[in-house]
Amino acid sequence: MENFIFPIADAHCDFLYGAMEYGYDIRTLKRGQTIHLPYLEGGNVALQCFAAWIDTTLRIPPIQQCMMMISRYYAMLEQNENMVEFTKDFDPRSGKIATILTIEGGEALEGSLSMLSIYKKLGVRAITLTWNENNELAGAAKVRQSKGLTGLGKEMLAEMNRLNIALDVAHLSDAGIYDALKLSKRPIFASHSNARAVKNAPRCLPDELIAEIALQGGVIGVNFYPPQLCDGEASIRDIVKHILHIVSIGGVDCCAFGSDFDGMQVFPKDMRNSLDFQKLCRALMAAGFTEEQTSRIAYKNLHRFFTHLV
């Protein structure tokens, strides 16, 4: 097999929380840190999404947390000239790493529609309404018999549509995703979700939701968190199984990578950081994907989705 080097797009990492809480620096690797500039460069990552994850256990108010992480994001860009904000005309062959700012957890809105326009001006391109707990906007996937979007959640979605901020349905309940698909005027995406038919876990998507997200032009980023990949020790082979299944349901244009690096403490045995992305691409080709199909999954699908948001 030819040794292709693919540009990589990664829909989700939690580096910004580590930067806020643990002093992570993109150039200096600390214990527990996974997102590291030499790793990104070595894995040929050309597009990386950085999530501001809201930790509801902290005594810091959610908006203040979010602003602190946004500040860390822009400091990172200022200090690293080869990291830039994503634009429509970004070329993955430029040698630069394009970055996209997202928010994980609707608590960052604190119930205020006006916060959406502020975050939009600050460069936020996508927001999840929940993390692992129900909140005033929607029900979370990990809560049994969880609710869908609340009235306020539906208002938030309408305003996100108006402002062209993407709804990220990772962590959202099935009922919430059904509501979003029915109400959203724009494609939605799941930054780091897997296939429930492969691993029966609440945060993995059932086939009917995969199909509908794909039908409406959305993208699903497969994550690398072992408990959402398989029972027992996980490997790249398990990531490929989820990708194969999602593609079989929604087509090759709906699937992407959404690692969840810096958001987990356990990893597949052969997928431990961004350096391993090219191994994953080779595994996709070994599983029968063509060079073009692999390129779509690895980079082009996520690039296409975000060009409509900048």
mmCIF file of C-alpha atoms in Angstrom:
data_model
loop_
_atom_site.group_PDB
_atom_site.id
_atom_site.type_symbol
_atom_site.label_atom_id
_atom_site.label_comp_id
_atom_site.label_asym_id
_atom_site.label_seq_id
_atom_site.Cartn_x
_atom_site.Cartn_y
_atom_site.Cartn_z
ATOM 1 C CA MET A 1 0.000 0.000 0.000
ATOM 2 C CA GLU A 2 1.297 3.452 -0.891
ATOM 3 C CA ASN A 3 2.277 5.602 2.077
ATOM 4 C CA PHE A 4 -0.256 8.420 1.683
ATOM 5 C CA ILE A 5 -0.013 11.341 4.077
ATOM 6 C CA PHE A 6 -3.502 12.703 4.680
ATOM 7 C CA PRO A 7 -4.437 16.101 6.078
ATOM 8 C CA ILE A 8 -6.436 15.598 9.269
ATOM 9 C CA ALA A 9 -9.403 17.470 10.747
ATOM 10 C CA ASP A 10 -10.375 16.764 14.362
ATOM 11 C CA ALA A 11 -13.817 17.949 15.498
ATOM 12 C CA HIS A 12 -13.234 17.910 19.257
ATOM 13 C CA CYS A 13 -10.590 18.221 21.944
ATOM 14 C CA ASP A 14 -10.624 19.566 25.520
ATOM 15 C CA PHE A 15 -7.218 21.248 25.557
ATOM 16 C CA LEU A 16 -8.656 24.646 26.580
ATOM 17 C CA TYR A 17 -9.988 23.262 29.856
ATOM 18 C CA GLY A 18 -6.534 21.882 30.585
ATOM 19 C CA ALA A 19 -5.047 25.278 29.732
ATOM 20 C CA MET A 20 -7.422 26.944 32.209
ATOM 21 C CA GLU A 21 -7.196 24.417 35.046
ATOM 22 C CA TYR A 22 -3.780 22.788 34.700
ATOM 23 C CA GLY A 23 -1.684 25.317 32.823
ATOM 24 C CA TYR A 24 -1.396 23.301 29.620
ATOM 25 C CA ASP A 25 0.662 24.973 26.916
ATOM 26 C CA ILE A 26 0.451 23.775 23.323
ATOM 27 C CA ARG A 27 4.265 23.703 23.029
ATOM 28 C CA THR A 28 5.131 22.199 26.419
ATOM 29 C CA LEU A 29 3.822 18.727 27.207
ATOM 30 C CA LYS A 30 2.568 18.242 30.765
ATOM 31 C CA ARG A 31 1.547 15.038 32.461
ATOM 32 C CA GLY A 32 -1.945 14.066 31.333
ATOM 33 C CA GLN A 33 -1.839 16.365 28.291
ATOM 34 C CA THR A 34 -2.515 14.934 24.831
ATOM 35 C CA ILE A 35 -2.916 17.913 22.481
ATOM 36 C CA HIS A 36 0.649 19.065 21.821
ATOM 37 C CA LEU A 37 1.907 21.092 18.867
ATOM 38 C CA PRO A 38 4.632 18.612 17.827
ATOM 39 C CA TYR A 39 2.016 15.832 17.927
ATOM 40 C CA LEU A 40 -0.396 17.870 15.791
ATOM 41 C CA GLU A 41 2.331 18.658 13.280
ATOM 42 C CA GLY A 42 3.644 15.092 13.263
ATOM 43 C CA GLY A 43 0.169 13.696 12.595
ATOM 44 C CA ASN A 44 -0.445 16.263 9.822
ATOM 45 C CA VAL A 45 -3.414 17.801 11.631
ATOM 46 C CA ALA A 46 -4.520 20.732 9.474
ATOM 47 C CA LEU A 47 -7.793 21.576 11.251
ATOM 48 C CA GLN A 48 -8.357 21.289 15.003
ATOM 49 C CA CYS A 49 -11.514 22.246 16.902
ATOM 50 C CA PHE A 50 -10.923 23.518 20.442
ATOM 51 C CA ALA A 51 -13.867 23.211 22.840
ATOM 52 C CA ALA A 52 -14.440 25.379 25.882
ATOM 53 C CA TRP A 53 -15.901 22.726 28.194
ATOM 54 C CA ILE A 54 -17.977 24.061 31.091
ATOM 55 C CA ASP A 55 -17.258 22.245 34.360
ATOM 56 C CA THR A 56 -20.352 22.527 36.531
ATOM 57 C CA THR A 57 -18.428 21.281 39.585
ATOM 58 C CA LEU A 58 -16.248 24.391 39.660
ATOM 59 C CA ARG A 59 -17.232 27.385 41.772
ATOM 60 C CA ILE A 60 -16.332 29.671 38.854
ATOM 61 C CA PRO A 61 -19.513 30.887 37.084
ATOM 62 C CA PRO A 62 -19.983 29.253 33.650
ATOM 63 C CA ILE A 63 -19.669 32.474 31.638
ATOM 64 C CA GLN A 64 -16.447 33.323 33.476
ATOM 65 C CA GLN A 65 -15.089 29.819 32.771
ATOM 66 C CA CYS A 66 -15.937 30.189 29.109
ATOM 67 C CA MET A 67 -14.300 33.608 28.837
ATOM 68 C CA MET A 68 -11.165 32.293 30.533
ATOM 69 C CA MET A 69 -10.900 29.471 28.008
ATOM 70 C CA ILE A 70 -11.586 31.786 25.074
ATOM 71 C CA SER A 71 -8.783 33.991 26.391
ATOM 72 C CA ARG A 72 -6.452 30.948 26.474
ATOM 73 C CA TYR A 73 -7.478 30.128 22.907
ATOM 74 C CA TYR A 74 -6.532 33.531 21.530
ATOM 75 C CA ALA A 75 -3.331 33.613 23.576
ATOM 76 C CA MET A 76 -2.393 30.298 21.959
ATOM 77 C CA LEU A 77 -2.929 31.762 18.485
ATOM 78 C CA GLU A 78 -0.950 34.902 19.321
ATOM 79 C CA GLN A 79 1.984 32.848 20.581
ATOM 80 C CA ASN A 80 2.063 30.345 17.698
ATOM 81 C CA GLU A 81 2.158 31.900 14.252
ATOM 82 C CA ASN A 82 1.588 28.576 12.508
ATOM 83 C CA MET A 83 -1.816 28.262 14.240
ATOM 84 C CA VAL A 84 -4.541 30.385 12.621
ATOM 85 C CA GLU A 85 -8.303 30.842 12.704
ATOM 86 C CA PHE A 86 -10.110 28.775 10.100
ATOM 87 C CA THR A 87 -11.296 30.644 6.989
ATOM 88 C CA LYS A 88 -13.222 29.548 3.899
ATOM 89 C CA ASP A 89 -10.084 29.648 1.772
ATOM 90 C CA PHE A 90 -7.840 27.738 4.187
ATOM 91 C CA ASP A 91 -5.511 25.371 2.332
ATOM 92 C CA PRO A 92 -4.417 22.294 4.312
ATOM 93 C CA ARG A 93 -1.193 22.275 2.286
ATOM 94 C CA SER A 94 -0.178 25.657 3.743
ATOM 95 C CA GLY A 95 1.781 24.191 6.633
ATOM 96 C CA LYS A 96 -0.522 26.006 9.070
ATOM 97 C CA ILE A 97 -2.983 24.488 11.533
ATOM 98 C CA ALA A 98 -6.452 26.024 11.223
ATOM 99 C CA THR A 99 -8.372 26.218 14.501
ATOM 100 C CA ILE A 100 -12.067 26.464 15.322
ATOM 101 C CA LEU A 101 -13.485 27.594 18.677
ATOM 102 C CA THR A 102 -16.506 25.733 20.062
ATOM 103 C CA ILE A 103 -18.369 25.533 23.378
ATOM 104 C CA GLU A 104 -19.254 22.271 25.133
ATOM 105 C CA GLY A 105 -22.163 22.830 27.511
ATOM 106 C CA GLY A 106 -25.079 25.238 27.223
ATOM 107 C CA GLU A 107 -24.453 26.325 30.807
ATOM 108 C CA ALA A 108 -22.083 28.866 29.219
ATOM 109 C CA LEU A 109 -25.174 30.744 28.019
ATOM 110 C CA GLU A 110 -26.652 31.046 31.525
ATOM 111 C CA GLY A 111 -30.107 31.150 29.962
ATOM 112 C CA SER A 112 -29.448 34.324 27.978
ATOM 113 C CA LEU A 113 -30.104 34.494 24.240
ATOM 114 C CA SER A 114 -27.932 37.603 24.049
ATOM 115 C CA MET A 115 -24.865 35.574 25.020
ATOM 116 C CA LEU A 116 -25.072 33.816 21.668
ATOM 117 C CA SER A 117 -24.329 36.999 19.734
ATOM 118 C CA ILE A 118 -21.445 37.775 22.098
ATOM 119 C CA TYR A 119 -19.929 34.330 21.615
ATOM 120 C CA LYS A 120 -20.436 34.633 17.863
ATOM 121 C CA LYS A 121 -18.428 37.877 17.864
ATOM 122 C CA LEU A 122 -15.741 36.112 19.896
ATOM 123 C CA GLY A 123 -15.387 33.468 17.181
ATOM 124 C CA VAL A 124 -17.475 30.573 18.521
ATOM 125 C CA ARG A 125 -18.722 28.417 15.612
ATOM 126 C CA ALA A 126 -20.571 25.570 17.374
ATOM 127 C CA ILE A 127 -22.193 24.871 20.754
ATOM 128 C CA THR A 128 -23.507 21.762 22.514
ATOM 129 C CA LEU A 129 -26.620 22.381 24.605
ATOM 130 C CA THR A 130 -25.723 19.835 27.302
ATOM 131 C CA TRP A 131 -22.866 17.821 28.686
ATOM 132 C CA ASN A 132 -23.678 14.797 30.876
ATOM 133 C CA GLU A 133 -26.517 16.341 32.912
ATOM 134 C CA ASN A 134 -29.921 17.734 32.017
ATOM 135 C CA ASN A 135 -30.073 21.512 32.135
ATOM 136 C CA GLU A 136 -32.531 24.324 31.390
ATOM 137 C CA LEU A 137 -32.032 23.845 27.644
ATOM 138 C CA ALA A 138 -32.300 20.100 27.046
ATOM 139 C CA GLY A 139 -31.900 16.546 28.257
ATOM 140 C CA ALA A 140 -28.529 14.806 28.242
ATOM 141 C CA ALA A 141 -27.766 11.443 26.644
ATOM 142 C CA LYS A 142 -26.459 9.873 29.853
ATOM 143 C CA VAL A 143 -29.633 10.616 31.857
ATOM 144 C CA ARG A 144 -32.217 7.826 31.751
ATOM 145 C CA GLN A 145 -35.596 8.702 30.240
ATOM 146 C CA SER A 146 -34.162 12.043 29.304
ATOM 147 C CA LYS A 147 -36.220 14.879 27.894
ATOM 148 C CA GLY A 148 -35.790 16.656 24.590
ATOM 149 C CA LEU A 149 -35.301 20.376 24.053
ATOM 150 C CA THR A 150 -37.031 22.668 26.528
ATOM 151 C CA GLY A 151 -38.874 25.776 25.389
ATOM 152 C CA LEU A 152 -35.755 27.833 26.114
ATOM 153 C CA GLY A 153 -33.626 25.274 24.296
ATOM 154 C CA LYS A 154 -35.795 25.654 21.203
ATOM 155 C CA GLU A 155 -35.398 29.437 21.404
ATOM 156 C CA MET A 156 -31.631 29.008 21.675
ATOM 157 C CA LEU A 157 -31.607 26.750 18.625
ATOM 158 C CA ALA A 158 -33.594 29.279 16.594
ATOM 159 C CA GLU A 159 -31.164 32.031 17.560
ATOM 160 C CA MET A 160 -28.178 29.807 16.767
ATOM 161 C CA ASN A 161 -29.695 29.223 13.331
ATOM 162 C CA ARG A 162 -30.118 32.964 12.844
ATOM 163 C CA LEU A 163 -26.520 33.675 13.859
ATOM 164 C CA ASN A 164 -25.147 30.702 11.893
ATOM 165 C CA ILE A 165 -23.719 28.962 14.957
ATOM 166 C CA ALA A 166 -23.823 25.204 14.462
ATOM 167 C CA LEU A 167 -25.654 22.970 16.916
ATOM 168 C CA ASP A 168 -23.366 20.198 18.124
ATOM 169 C CA VAL A 169 -25.551 17.294 19.311
ATOM 170 C CA ALA A 170 -22.772 15.335 21.031
ATOM 171 C CA HIS A 171 -24.009 14.619 24.599
ATOM 172 C CA LEU A 172 -27.615 15.493 23.683
ATOM 173 C CA SER A 173 -30.393 12.981 24.387
ATOM 174 C CA ASP A 174 -32.006 11.072 21.520
ATOM 175 C CA ALA A 175 -35.203 13.041 22.132
ATOM 176 C CA GLY A 176 -33.233 16.281 21.979
ATOM 177 C CA ILE A 177 -31.583 15.297 18.703
ATOM 178 C CA TYR A 178 -34.963 14.382 17.199
ATOM 179 C CA ASP A 179 -36.254 17.808 18.257
ATOM 180 C CA ALA A 180 -33.202 19.513 16.760
ATOM 181 C CA LEU A 181 -33.537 17.675 13.455
ATOM 182 C CA LYS A 182 -37.192 18.687 13.252
ATOM 183 C CA LEU A 183 -36.630 22.348 14.164
ATOM 184 C CA SER A 184 -33.197 23.322 12.859
ATOM 185 C CA LYS A 185 -33.043 25.270 9.614
ATOM 186 C CA ARG A 186 -29.360 24.417 9.213
ATOM 187 C CA PRO A 187 -27.404 21.129 9.271
ATOM 188 C CA ILE A 188 -26.376 19.899 12.717
ATOM 189 C CA PHE A 189 -23.338 17.863 13.624
ATOM 190 C CA ALA A 190 -22.085 15.536 16.327
ATOM 191 C CA SER A 191 -18.503 16.475 17.123
ATOM 192 C CA HIS A 192 -17.628 13.308 19.063
ATOM 193 C CA SER A 193 -20.263 10.559 18.884
ATOM 194 C CA ASN A 194 -20.192 6.917 17.798
ATOM 195 C CA ALA A 195 -22.555 4.218 16.479
ATOM 196 C CA ARG A 196 -24.872 2.508 18.970
ATOM 197 C CA ALA A 197 -25.206 -0.537 16.715
ATOM 198 C CA VAL A 198 -21.480 -1.158 17.258
ATOM 199 C CA LYS A 199 -21.305 -0.232 20.954
ATOM 200 C CA ASN A 200 -24.509 0.062 22.962
ATOM 201 C CA ALA A 201 -23.792 3.215 24.954
ATOM 202 C CA PRO A 202 -26.088 6.231 25.531
ATOM 203 C CA ARG A 203 -23.742 8.695 23.830
ATOM 204 C CA CYS A 204 -23.555 6.573 20.690
ATOM 205 C CA LEU A 205 -26.105 7.363 17.979
ATOM 206 C CA PRO A 206 -28.810 4.942 16.798
ATOM 207 C CA ASP A 207 -28.980 4.249 13.071
ATOM 208 C CA GLU A 208 -32.072 6.377 12.479
ATOM 209 C CA LEU A 209 -30.360 9.478 13.893
ATOM 210 C CA ILE A 210 -27.180 8.799 11.902
ATOM 211 C CA ALA A 211 -29.288 8.556 8.745
ATOM 212 C CA GLU A 212 -31.225 11.767 9.443
ATOM 213 C CA ILE A 213 -28.139 13.809 10.397
ATOM 214 C CA ALA A 214 -26.538 12.683 7.135
ATOM 215 C CA LEU A 215 -29.683 13.366 5.099
ATOM 216 C CA GLN A 216 -29.767 16.947 6.362
ATOM 217 C CA GLY A 217 -26.117 17.554 5.472
ATOM 218 C CA GLY A 218 -24.599 17.056 8.914
ATOM 219 C CA VAL A 219 -21.367 15.379 9.966
ATOM 220 C CA ILE A 220 -20.576 12.852 12.718
ATOM 221 C CA GLY A 221 -17.122 12.831 14.294
ATOM 222 C CA VAL A 222 -16.153 9.404 15.639
ATOM 223 C CA ASN A 223 -14.481 9.665 19.034
ATOM 224 C CA PHE A 224 -11.706 7.510 20.455
ATOM 225 C CA TYR A 225 -12.943 7.063 24.042
ATOM 226 C CA PRO A 226 -12.678 3.296 24.701
ATOM 227 C CA PRO A 227 -15.963 2.871 26.642
ATOM 228 C CA GLN A 228 -17.774 4.252 23.598
ATOM 229 C CA LEU A 229 -15.891 2.029 21.168
ATOM 230 C CA CYS A 230 -16.127 -1.496 22.563
ATOM 231 C CA ASP A 231 -16.094 -3.743 25.607
ATOM 232 C CA GLY A 232 -12.566 -4.356 26.862
ATOM 233 C CA GLU A 233 -9.343 -2.997 25.397
ATOM 234 C CA ALA A 234 -9.905 -0.734 22.403
ATOM 235 C CA SER A 235 -7.775 -0.338 19.295
ATOM 236 C CA ILE A 236 -7.823 1.435 15.953
ATOM 237 C CA ARG A 237 -9.719 -1.577 14.620
ATOM 238 C CA ASP A 238 -12.671 -0.571 16.828
ATOM 239 C CA ILE A 239 -12.585 3.029 15.584
ATOM 240 C CA VAL A 240 -12.702 1.674 12.033
ATOM 241 C CA LYS A 241 -15.735 -0.486 12.900
ATOM 242 C CA HIS A 242 -17.671 2.616 13.972
ATOM 243 C CA ILE A 243 -16.621 4.506 10.850
ATOM 244 C CA LEU A 244 -17.617 1.591 8.604
ATOM 245 C CA HIS A 245 -21.024 1.418 10.236
ATOM 246 C CA ILE A 246 -21.703 5.168 10.112
ATOM 247 C CA VAL A 247 -20.698 5.241 6.446
ATOM 248 C CA SER A 248 -22.934 2.237 5.709
ATOM 249 C CA ILE A 249 -25.905 4.154 7.151
ATOM 250 C CA GLY A 250 -25.224 7.761 6.184
ATOM 251 C CA GLY A 251 -22.673 7.616 3.380
ATOM 252 C CA VAL A 252 -19.009 8.553 3.265
ATOM 253 C CA ASP A 253 -19.707 12.304 3.314
ATOM 254 C CA CYS A 254 -21.229 12.277 6.811
ATOM 255 C CA CYS A 255 -18.298 10.789 8.740
ATOM 256 C CA ALA A 256 -15.285 12.503 10.307
ATOM 257 C CA PHE A 257 -12.891 12.265 13.262
ATOM 258 C CA GLY A 258 -13.705 13.744 16.683
ATOM 259 C CA SER A 259 -10.953 12.423 18.925
ATOM 260 C CA ASP A 260 -11.911 13.810 22.387
ATOM 261 C CA PHE A 261 -8.188 14.103 23.184
ATOM 262 C CA ASP A 262 -7.564 15.830 26.533
ATOM 263 C CA GLY A 263 -11.098 14.827 27.483
ATOM 264 C CA MET A 264 -10.236 11.256 28.486
ATOM 265 C CA GLN A 265 -7.685 9.434 30.593
ATOM 266 C CA VAL A 266 -7.773 6.063 28.789
ATOM 267 C CA PHE A 267 -7.024 5.479 25.112
ATOM 268 C CA PRO A 268 -7.105 2.798 22.440
ATOM 269 C CA LYS A 269 -3.829 0.906 22.686
ATOM 270 C CA ASP A 270 -2.591 2.180 19.300
ATOM 271 C CA MET A 271 -4.331 5.591 19.167
ATOM 272 C CA ARG A 272 -2.900 7.655 22.007
ATOM 273 C CA ASN A 273 -2.393 11.105 20.496
ATOM 274 C CA SER A 274 -2.484 13.056 17.230
ATOM 275 C CA LEU A 275 0.660 11.348 15.932
ATOM 276 C CA ASP A 276 -1.428 8.213 15.381
ATOM 277 C CA PHE A 277 -3.909 9.742 12.919
ATOM 278 C CA GLN A 278 -1.969 8.491 9.902
ATOM 279 C CA LYS A 279 -2.130 4.936 11.292
ATOM 280 C CA LEU A 280 -5.892 5.326 11.453
ATOM 281 C CA CYS A 281 -5.986 6.509 7.832
ATOM 282 C CA ARG A 282 -3.942 3.498 6.724
ATOM 283 C CA ALA A 283 -6.355 1.249 8.632
ATOM 284 C CA LEU A 284 -9.282 2.832 6.762
ATOM 285 C CA MET A 285 -7.626 2.073 3.429
ATOM 286 C CA ALA A 286 -6.890 -1.473 4.557
ATOM 287 C CA ALA A 287 -10.609 -1.782 5.369
ATOM 288 C CA GLY A 288 -11.483 -0.951 1.754
ATOM 289 C CA PHE A 289 -11.805 2.830 1.590
ATOM 290 C CA THR A 290 -10.219 4.493 -1.418
ATOM 291 C CA GLU A 291 -7.707 7.319 -1.099
ATOM 292 C CA GLU A 292 -10.449 9.850 -1.912
ATOM 293 C CA GLN A 293 -12.913 8.350 0.569
ATOM 294 C CA THR A 294 -10.267 8.297 3.288
ATOM 295 C CA SER A 295 -9.434 11.929 2.551
ATOM 296 C CA ARG A 296 -13.097 12.877 2.951
ATOM 297 C CA ILE A 297 -13.376 11.162 6.329
ATOM 298 C CA ALA A 298 -10.007 12.398 7.540
ATOM 299 C CA TYR A 299 -10.379 16.029 6.486
ATOM 300 C CA LYS A 300 -12.706 17.152 3.695
ATOM 301 C CA ASN A 301 -16.075 16.463 5.324
ATOM 302 C CA LEU A 302 -15.362 18.577 8.391
ATOM 303 C CA HIS A 303 -13.722 21.298 6.273
ATOM 304 C CA ARG A 304 -16.837 21.455 4.084
ATOM 305 C CA PHE A 305 -19.164 21.653 7.079
ATOM 306 C CA PHE A 306 -17.326 24.562 8.673
ATOM 307 C CA THR A 307 -16.926 26.588 5.485
ATOM 308 C CA HIS A 308 -20.635 27.396 5.849
ATOM 309 C CA LEU A 309 -20.030 28.835 9.342
ATOM 310 C CA VAL A 310 -17.265 31.393 8.698
#
